[in-house]
Amino acid sequence: MRQRILATIVAALATAPAAADIQFSLGSGGLKAKHTELDINFKIGGRIQLDYNNVQTDIDDNETTTTNDLFIRRARIAFSGNVQNWGFKAQYNIAEAGVKGGTVEDLFIEYTGFGKPARITLGKQKEGFGLEELESSKDITFLERGPLTDQFAPGRNYGLQIDGDFDWGHYQFGVFENDSTGVDPNKSLDRPSFTGRIVYNPIKSKTAVVHIGGAYSNRANDVQLTGFELGTSVDAFHAQAEYVHRSSKDTVSGDTDNQEGYYVQAGYILTGEHRPYKGGAFKRVKPTGEFGAWEVAMRYDSGYGDFGNLGLVEGGRGELVTGGVNWYANNNVKLGLNVGWAQEQDSDNQGLETRFRTQFVW
């Protein structure tokens, strides 16, 4: 009996140092585990976005149609980590998973052995195109990305990409399949997309940054995307703008179709916080006061875009004016209210949207 007890104590003492080397933390950034000696990190994070949406649409001067909806906009769980110079991320959207089966958002492996100047990523990831698209949905100023981004930004696809950061800015270059699912045989690497983005920061400090960016994507079926980006965040003020041009060639007639659009937005944090910036994109406001941070913002969109959120044309020309108020209760919770009015440029069709969101991230 004594021998068994002694053996148990010895085994516990033998394993105690290894267990003690693992550091667990639970905070606003999620659940983290770290083993310093072995250089291993692991994190579990996620987000829940619950929306109420009211849309009033007037089509062809007929009676206004009103729709109301309360729904889960996003519910995601994400696992990420690294073992020495190798990392991974697996993010899954479980919103309405019982009905739609859910979707894989990010699923990639990366090599980080070159440090900040170069990171190599293989798998499903965001292509380097569009400032607003590359900002996480939990970080964007308005509750939804604008019509321009929804219409033109490639978003996530399977591919190989290299990106990096320098004192002067950021870059991304990659080759991708033309298919976000990776299973469509008609959208394979036989007709890949080549996408690149370069960002220059003439000013970059803790309280001020200037962002100048450009991106280009050559895609299947003779589709080409060209984008330009401007942005700044100085003390409590921040602003950004994008212009995108899309050209495509008709495979039958050979005619070229050109589409373009732009948006301009600005915001001010009433409680004095600064909107942070990292890796060529803006991040969400982090409140410093006991009662959180308050932010007001305005936005104007014009040109081709996806105006479907307001019950209007998807892929046509229109104008959209949006005003928003955000309350960042803490680093995890955000409540936002947006009101947007839109009109199609080729008709008198109009739409008015009021959206309220409760967001919890970890």
Tab-separated table of C-alpha atoms in Angstrom:
chain	number	residue	atom	x	y	z
A	1	MET	CA	0.000	0.000	0.000
A	2	ARG	CA	2.797	2.369	0.971
A	3	GLN	CA	4.583	1.542	-2.277
A	4	ARG	CA	1.478	2.466	-4.295
A	5	ILE	CA	1.104	5.781	-2.473
A	6	LEU	CA	4.791	6.538	-2.952
A	7	ALA	CA	4.571	5.675	-6.646
A	8	THR	CA	1.572	7.985	-7.046
A	9	ILE	CA	3.397	10.868	-5.349
A	10	VAL	CA	6.490	10.342	-7.487
A	11	ALA	CA	4.408	10.289	-10.675
A	12	ALA	CA	2.616	13.483	-9.656
A	13	LEU	CA	5.877	15.245	-8.912
A	14	ALA	CA	7.312	14.088	-12.221
A	15	THR	CA	4.447	15.524	-14.236
A	16	ALA	CA	3.897	18.683	-12.192
A	17	PRO	CA	6.636	20.803	-13.842
A	18	ALA	CA	5.328	20.023	-17.317
A	19	ALA	CA	1.781	20.928	-16.323
A	20	ALA	CA	2.976	24.065	-14.587
A	21	ASP	CA	4.608	25.234	-17.819
A	22	ILE	CA	1.165	25.521	-19.434
A	23	GLN	CA	-0.398	28.905	-18.746
A	24	PHE	CA	-4.160	29.305	-19.136
A	25	SER	CA	-5.920	32.647	-19.419
A	26	LEU	CA	-9.545	33.614	-19.883
A	27	GLY	CA	-10.233	37.194	-20.892
A	28	SER	CA	-11.742	39.461	-23.516
A	29	GLY	CA	-9.692	37.689	-26.190
A	30	GLY	CA	-11.130	34.253	-25.438
A	31	LEU	CA	-9.670	31.147	-23.803
A	32	LYS	CA	-5.925	30.858	-24.309
A	33	ALA	CA	-3.346	28.214	-23.450
A	34	LYS	CA	0.391	28.785	-23.753
A	35	HIS	CA	3.468	26.622	-23.219
A	36	THR	CA	6.426	28.998	-23.239
A	37	GLU	CA	9.199	26.407	-23.256
A	38	LEU	CA	7.767	24.465	-26.204
A	39	ASP	CA	6.530	27.642	-27.961
A	40	ILE	CA	2.962	26.362	-28.301
A	41	ASN	CA	-0.155	28.566	-28.247
A	42	PHE	CA	-3.838	27.694	-28.541
A	43	LYS	CA	-6.931	29.891	-28.505
A	44	ILE	CA	-10.703	29.436	-28.643
A	45	GLY	CA	-12.675	32.495	-29.725
A	46	GLY	CA	-15.956	33.373	-31.348
A	47	ARG	CA	-18.733	35.880	-31.874
A	48	ILE	CA	-22.509	36.152	-31.703
A	49	GLN	CA	-24.403	38.892	-33.541
A	50	LEU	CA	-28.141	39.163	-32.924
A	51	ASP	CA	-29.969	41.567	-35.271
A	52	TYR	CA	-33.352	43.231	-35.490
A	53	ASN	CA	-34.064	44.537	-38.992
A	54	ASN	CA	-36.884	46.709	-40.342
A	55	VAL	CA	-36.958	47.359	-44.110
A	56	GLN	CA	-39.459	49.580	-45.922
A	57	THR	CA	-39.331	49.320	-49.712
A	58	ASP	CA	-41.156	51.410	-52.317
A	59	ILE	CA	-41.034	49.750	-55.770
A	60	ASP	CA	-42.474	51.492	-58.850
A	61	ASP	CA	-44.343	54.007	-56.647
A	62	ASN	CA	-46.558	51.220	-55.317
A	63	GLU	CA	-47.625	50.780	-51.713
A	64	THR	CA	-44.658	50.572	-49.346
A	65	THR	CA	-43.737	47.029	-48.313
A	66	THR	CA	-42.490	46.571	-44.747
A	67	THR	CA	-40.627	43.571	-43.351
A	68	ASN	CA	-39.472	42.947	-39.774
A	69	ASP	CA	-37.034	40.274	-38.713
A	70	LEU	CA	-35.177	39.167	-35.588
A	71	PHE	CA	-32.377	36.740	-36.346
A	72	ILE	CA	-28.852	35.540	-35.652
A	73	ARG	CA	-26.638	37.345	-38.162
A	74	ARG	CA	-23.501	35.449	-37.203
A	75	ALA	CA	-22.612	32.802	-34.631
A	76	ARG	CA	-19.030	31.656	-35.036
A	77	ILE	CA	-16.588	29.506	-33.139
A	78	ALA	CA	-12.891	29.770	-33.973
A	79	PHE	CA	-9.868	27.680	-33.039
A	80	SER	CA	-6.372	28.978	-33.695
A	81	GLY	CA	-2.858	28.385	-32.500
A	82	ASN	CA	0.729	27.677	-33.359
A	83	VAL	CA	3.491	25.176	-32.718
A	84	GLN	CA	6.763	27.065	-33.063
A	85	ASN	CA	6.780	28.505	-36.616
A	86	TRP	CA	3.606	26.756	-37.778
A	87	GLY	CA	0.097	28.016	-37.140
A	88	PHE	CA	-3.499	27.271	-38.037
A	89	LYS	CA	-6.996	28.716	-37.886
A	90	ALA	CA	-10.348	26.952	-38.175
A	91	GLN	CA	-13.441	29.161	-37.982
A	92	TYR	CA	-16.953	27.789	-38.389
A	93	ASN	CA	-20.222	29.720	-38.694
A	94	ILE	CA	-22.904	27.822	-36.783
A	95	ALA	CA	-25.700	30.380	-37.242
A	96	GLU	CA	-28.814	28.503	-38.390
A	97	ALA	CA	-26.625	25.402	-38.709
A	98	GLY	CA	-29.621	23.150	-38.119
A	99	VAL	CA	-31.273	24.525	-41.254
A	100	LYS	CA	-28.369	25.360	-43.555
A	101	GLY	CA	-25.655	23.086	-42.201
A	102	GLY	CA	-23.346	25.963	-41.276
A	103	THR	CA	-20.350	27.188	-43.237
A	104	VAL	CA	-16.582	27.064	-42.989
A	105	GLU	CA	-15.237	30.618	-42.832
A	106	ASP	CA	-11.471	30.198	-42.370
A	107	LEU	CA	-9.528	26.954	-42.615
A	108	PHE	CA	-5.802	27.331	-43.195
A	109	ILE	CA	-2.261	26.460	-42.151
A	110	GLU	CA	0.442	29.120	-42.072
A	111	TYR	CA	4.207	29.377	-41.758
A	112	THR	CA	5.504	32.306	-39.710
A	113	GLY	CA	9.211	31.502	-39.503
A	114	PHE	CA	10.206	34.592	-41.496
A	115	GLY	CA	8.693	36.934	-38.916
A	116	LYS	CA	6.600	40.000	-39.765
A	117	PRO	CA	8.090	40.518	-43.273
A	118	ALA	CA	6.558	37.313	-44.658
A	119	ARG	CA	3.817	34.909	-43.654
A	120	ILE	CA	2.821	32.047	-45.977
A	121	THR	CA	-0.766	30.793	-45.716
A	122	LEU	CA	-2.378	27.808	-47.456
A	123	GLY	CA	-6.110	27.094	-47.265
A	124	LYS	CA	-9.390	28.986	-47.151
A	125	GLN	CA	-8.723	32.630	-46.353
A	126	LYS	CA	-9.561	36.161	-47.435
A	127	GLU	CA	-8.019	37.366	-50.656
A	128	GLY	CA	-6.094	40.635	-50.381
A	129	PHE	CA	-8.703	42.918	-51.907
A	130	GLY	CA	-10.797	45.629	-50.254
A	131	LEU	CA	-10.110	47.513	-47.045
A	132	GLU	CA	-13.603	47.021	-45.618
A	133	GLU	CA	-13.670	43.349	-46.625
A	134	LEU	CA	-10.383	42.707	-44.823
A	135	GLU	CA	-11.737	44.305	-41.654
A	136	SER	CA	-13.414	41.658	-39.527
A	137	SER	CA	-17.206	41.791	-39.225
A	138	LYS	CA	-16.706	42.364	-35.498
A	139	ASP	CA	-14.506	45.408	-36.211
A	140	ILE	CA	-16.329	47.316	-38.978
A	141	THR	CA	-17.868	50.661	-38.019
A	142	PHE	CA	-21.283	49.986	-39.533
A	143	LEU	CA	-23.340	46.886	-38.860
A	144	GLU	CA	-23.092	45.678	-42.457
A	145	ARG	CA	-20.447	46.142	-45.104
A	146	GLY	CA	-21.495	48.477	-47.896
A	147	PRO	CA	-23.001	47.618	-51.312
A	148	LEU	CA	-19.646	48.130	-53.042
A	149	THR	CA	-17.867	45.568	-50.863
A	150	ASP	CA	-20.720	43.056	-51.069
A	151	GLN	CA	-20.739	43.324	-54.855
A	152	PHE	CA	-17.050	43.300	-55.783
A	153	ALA	CA	-14.818	41.996	-52.971
A	154	PRO	CA	-13.757	38.364	-53.631
A	155	GLY	CA	-13.863	37.480	-49.942
A	156	ARG	CA	-12.711	34.028	-48.853
A	157	ASN	CA	-11.407	31.391	-51.246
A	158	TYR	CA	-8.998	28.454	-51.161
A	159	GLY	CA	-5.483	29.373	-52.175
A	160	LEU	CA	-1.877	30.168	-51.363
A	161	GLN	CA	-0.978	33.647	-50.135
A	162	ILE	CA	2.049	35.504	-48.816
A	163	ASP	CA	1.678	38.678	-46.788
A	164	GLY	CA	3.815	40.770	-44.508
A	165	ASP	CA	4.298	43.973	-42.563
A	166	PHE	CA	7.032	46.589	-42.674
A	167	ASP	CA	7.467	49.987	-41.064
A	168	TRP	CA	6.229	51.566	-44.299
A	169	GLY	CA	3.119	49.401	-44.726
A	170	HIS	CA	1.695	46.022	-45.664
A	171	TYR	CA	1.469	43.707	-48.699
A	172	GLN	CA	-0.496	40.615	-49.835
A	173	PHE	CA	-0.102	38.454	-52.948
A	174	GLY	CA	-1.835	35.170	-53.682
A	175	VAL	CA	-3.271	32.659	-56.130
A	176	PHE	CA	-6.768	31.296	-55.461
A	177	GLU	CA	-9.487	29.045	-56.764
A	178	ASN	CA	-12.581	30.821	-58.053
A	179	ASP	CA	-14.764	28.938	-55.588
A	180	SER	CA	-15.324	29.545	-51.886
A	181	THR	CA	-16.406	25.931	-51.262
A	182	GLY	CA	-13.483	24.203	-52.935
A	183	VAL	CA	-15.735	21.505	-54.410
A	184	ASP	CA	-17.081	23.049	-57.634
A	185	PRO	CA	-15.227	21.361	-60.538
A	186	ASN	CA	-15.969	24.349	-62.783
A	187	LYS	CA	-14.094	26.672	-60.418
A	188	SER	CA	-10.764	24.996	-59.903
A	189	LEU	CA	-7.107	25.942	-60.164
A	190	ASP	CA	-7.380	25.366	-63.907
A	191	ARG	CA	-8.649	28.966	-63.947
A	192	PRO	CA	-7.091	30.566	-60.875
A	193	SER	CA	-7.382	34.113	-59.625
A	194	PHE	CA	-4.292	36.217	-58.970
A	195	THR	CA	-4.813	38.895	-56.341
A	196	GLY	CA	-2.406	41.443	-54.877
A	197	ARG	CA	-2.590	44.397	-52.498
A	198	ILE	CA	-0.085	46.979	-51.269
A	199	VAL	CA	-0.619	49.460	-48.434
A	200	TYR	CA	1.559	52.477	-47.664
A	201	ASN	CA	1.503	54.239	-44.289
A	202	PRO	CA	3.209	57.658	-44.511
A	203	ILE	CA	2.124	58.264	-40.899
A	204	LYS	CA	1.844	55.498	-38.332
A	205	SER	CA	1.844	55.958	-34.561
A	206	LYS	CA	-0.261	54.933	-31.575
A	207	THR	CA	-2.682	57.840	-32.047
A	208	ALA	CA	-2.442	58.630	-35.772
A	209	VAL	CA	-2.266	56.613	-38.980
A	210	VAL	CA	-2.681	57.358	-42.685
A	211	HIS	CA	-3.584	54.473	-44.992
A	212	ILE	CA	-3.056	54.525	-48.787
A	213	GLY	CA	-3.735	51.260	-50.577
A	214	GLY	CA	-4.231	49.673	-53.958
A	215	ALA	CA	-5.323	46.196	-55.048
A	216	TYR	CA	-5.714	44.241	-58.278
A	217	SER	CA	-7.289	40.871	-59.064
A	218	ASN	CA	-7.230	38.987	-62.372
A	219	ARG	CA	-10.028	36.421	-62.287
A	220	ALA	CA	-11.625	33.760	-64.457
A	221	ASN	CA	-13.797	34.661	-67.469
A	222	ASP	CA	-11.726	37.782	-68.207
A	223	VAL	CA	-12.847	39.559	-65.044
A	224	GLN	CA	-10.486	42.172	-63.626
A	225	LEU	CA	-10.868	44.117	-60.386
A	226	THR	CA	-8.969	47.276	-59.496
A	227	GLY	CA	-9.348	48.974	-56.133
A	228	PHE	CA	-8.020	52.066	-54.378
A	229	GLU	CA	-8.186	52.734	-50.627
A	230	LEU	CA	-7.743	55.740	-48.355
A	231	GLY	CA	-8.072	55.820	-44.595
A	232	THR	CA	-7.023	57.642	-41.471
A	233	SER	CA	-7.450	57.492	-37.725
A	234	VAL	CA	-6.310	60.521	-35.734
A	235	ASP	CA	-7.178	60.656	-32.047
A	236	ALA	CA	-10.981	60.235	-31.850
A	237	PHE	CA	-11.632	60.846	-35.570
A	238	HIS	CA	-11.461	58.185	-38.263
A	239	ALA	CA	-12.413	57.987	-41.942
A	240	GLN	CA	-11.986	55.728	-44.939
A	241	ALA	CA	-12.945	55.537	-48.612
A	242	GLU	CA	-12.696	53.022	-51.447
A	243	TYR	CA	-13.128	53.012	-55.213
A	244	VAL	CA	-13.473	49.789	-57.224
A	245	HIS	CA	-13.578	49.244	-60.989
A	246	ARG	CA	-14.670	45.923	-62.479
A	247	SER	CA	-14.272	44.974	-66.131
A	248	SER	CA	-15.520	41.754	-67.720
A	249	LYS	CA	-15.623	40.511	-71.292
A	250	ASP	CA	-18.633	38.782	-72.816
A	251	THR	CA	-17.478	35.363	-74.038
A	252	VAL	CA	-19.914	35.449	-76.982
A	253	SER	CA	-19.871	39.024	-78.285
A	254	GLY	CA	-16.461	40.003	-76.975
A	255	ASP	CA	-17.874	43.252	-75.592
A	256	THR	CA	-16.387	44.638	-72.395
A	257	ASP	CA	-18.659	45.584	-69.506
A	258	ASN	CA	-17.378	48.164	-67.020
A	259	GLN	CA	-18.768	48.771	-63.545
A	260	GLU	CA	-17.536	51.049	-60.795
A	261	GLY	CA	-18.506	52.365	-57.404
A	262	TYR	CA	-17.210	54.078	-54.309
A	263	TYR	CA	-17.986	54.915	-50.709
A	264	VAL	CA	-16.857	57.526	-48.195
A	265	GLN	CA	-17.356	57.237	-44.452
A	266	ALA	CA	-16.298	59.060	-41.298
A	267	GLY	CA	-16.733	58.506	-37.599
A	268	TYR	CA	-16.018	60.209	-34.311
A	269	ILE	CA	-15.640	58.595	-30.893
A	270	LEU	CA	-17.423	60.883	-28.458
A	271	THR	CA	-15.655	59.453	-25.418
A	272	GLY	CA	-12.202	60.159	-26.851
A	273	GLU	CA	-10.882	56.687	-27.677
A	274	HIS	CA	-8.821	55.993	-30.789
A	275	ARG	CA	-9.758	53.492	-33.502
A	276	PRO	CA	-6.758	51.122	-33.709
A	277	TYR	CA	-5.022	49.919	-36.859
A	278	LYS	CA	-2.956	46.804	-37.555
A	279	GLY	CA	-1.798	44.794	-40.549
A	280	GLY	CA	-3.269	47.064	-43.214
A	281	ALA	CA	-6.772	47.276	-41.698
A	282	PHE	CA	-8.667	49.126	-38.982
A	283	LYS	CA	-9.840	47.379	-35.811
A	284	ARG	CA	-12.743	47.976	-33.444
A	285	VAL	CA	-12.780	50.594	-30.723
A	286	LYS	CA	-11.570	49.491	-27.277
A	287	PRO	CA	-13.285	51.486	-24.509
A	288	THR	CA	-11.156	52.923	-21.729
A	289	GLY	CA	-13.843	54.375	-19.458
A	290	GLU	CA	-16.108	52.718	-16.923
A	291	PHE	CA	-19.217	53.379	-19.015
A	292	GLY	CA	-17.822	52.256	-22.369
A	293	ALA	CA	-17.189	54.155	-25.599
A	294	TRP	CA	-19.723	55.998	-27.784
A	295	GLU	CA	-19.251	56.463	-31.520
A	296	VAL	CA	-21.212	58.236	-34.271
A	297	ALA	CA	-20.629	57.707	-38.000
A	298	MET	CA	-21.929	58.658	-41.464
A	299	ARG	CA	-21.453	56.953	-44.811
A	300	TYR	CA	-22.257	57.569	-48.483
A	301	ASP	CA	-22.215	54.856	-51.184
A	302	SER	CA	-22.657	55.433	-54.919
A	303	GLY	CA	-22.397	53.370	-58.088
A	304	TYR	CA	-22.762	49.667	-58.754
A	305	GLY	CA	-23.362	47.505	-55.712
A	306	ASP	CA	-25.532	45.002	-53.906
A	307	PHE	CA	-28.500	46.881	-52.446
A	308	GLY	CA	-30.429	43.721	-51.585
A	309	ASN	CA	-30.442	44.456	-47.842
A	310	LEU	CA	-32.845	47.318	-48.572
A	311	GLY	CA	-35.051	45.275	-50.900
A	312	LEU	CA	-33.559	46.891	-54.011
A	313	VAL	CA	-31.476	45.754	-56.967
A	314	GLU	CA	-28.579	43.365	-56.417
A	315	GLY	CA	-25.780	44.356	-58.769
A	316	GLY	CA	-27.288	47.540	-60.174
A	317	ARG	CA	-26.561	51.226	-59.645
A	318	GLY	CA	-27.749	53.077	-56.601
A	319	GLU	CA	-27.036	55.517	-53.806
A	320	LEU	CA	-27.076	54.823	-50.081
A	321	VAL	CA	-26.783	57.179	-47.116
A	322	THR	CA	-26.241	55.562	-43.712
A	323	GLY	CA	-25.997	56.960	-40.207
A	324	GLY	CA	-24.910	54.956	-37.204
A	325	VAL	CA	-24.443	55.042	-33.441
A	326	ASN	CA	-22.353	52.474	-31.565
A	327	TRP	CA	-21.920	51.801	-27.869
A	328	TYR	CA	-18.928	49.664	-26.939
A	329	ALA	CA	-19.899	48.554	-23.437
A	330	ASN	CA	-16.554	46.811	-22.983
A	331	ASN	CA	-14.028	44.922	-25.097
A	332	ASN	CA	-16.558	42.139	-25.727
A	333	VAL	CA	-19.966	43.789	-26.079
A	334	LYS	CA	-21.150	46.249	-28.723
A	335	LEU	CA	-24.636	47.624	-29.354
A	336	GLY	CA	-25.204	49.385	-32.662
A	337	LEU	CA	-28.004	51.186	-34.486
A	338	ASN	CA	-27.921	51.971	-38.233
A	339	VAL	CA	-30.459	53.802	-40.393
A	340	GLY	CA	-29.920	53.713	-44.150
A	341	TRP	CA	-31.834	55.215	-47.078
A	342	ALA	CA	-31.173	54.087	-50.650
A	343	GLN	CA	-32.459	54.783	-54.142
A	344	GLU	CA	-31.772	53.026	-57.420
A	345	GLN	CA	-30.120	55.336	-59.954
A	346	ASP	CA	-32.053	53.924	-62.913
A	347	SER	CA	-35.505	54.094	-61.289
A	348	ASP	CA	-37.479	55.725	-58.478
A	349	ASN	CA	-37.314	52.601	-56.301
A	350	GLN	CA	-36.371	53.424	-52.713
A	351	GLY	CA	-35.569	51.545	-49.537
A	352	LEU	CA	-35.267	52.469	-45.868
A	353	GLU	CA	-33.540	50.132	-43.419
A	354	THR	CA	-33.316	50.323	-39.636
A	355	ARG	CA	-31.010	47.739	-38.077
A	356	PHE	CA	-30.119	47.152	-34.434
A	357	ARG	CA	-27.419	44.711	-33.347
A	358	THR	CA	-26.221	43.210	-30.100
A	359	GLN	CA	-22.727	41.764	-30.501
A	360	PHE	CA	-20.694	39.610	-28.139
A	361	VAL	CA	-17.163	38.553	-29.094
A	362	TRP	CA	-14.513	36.606	-27.257
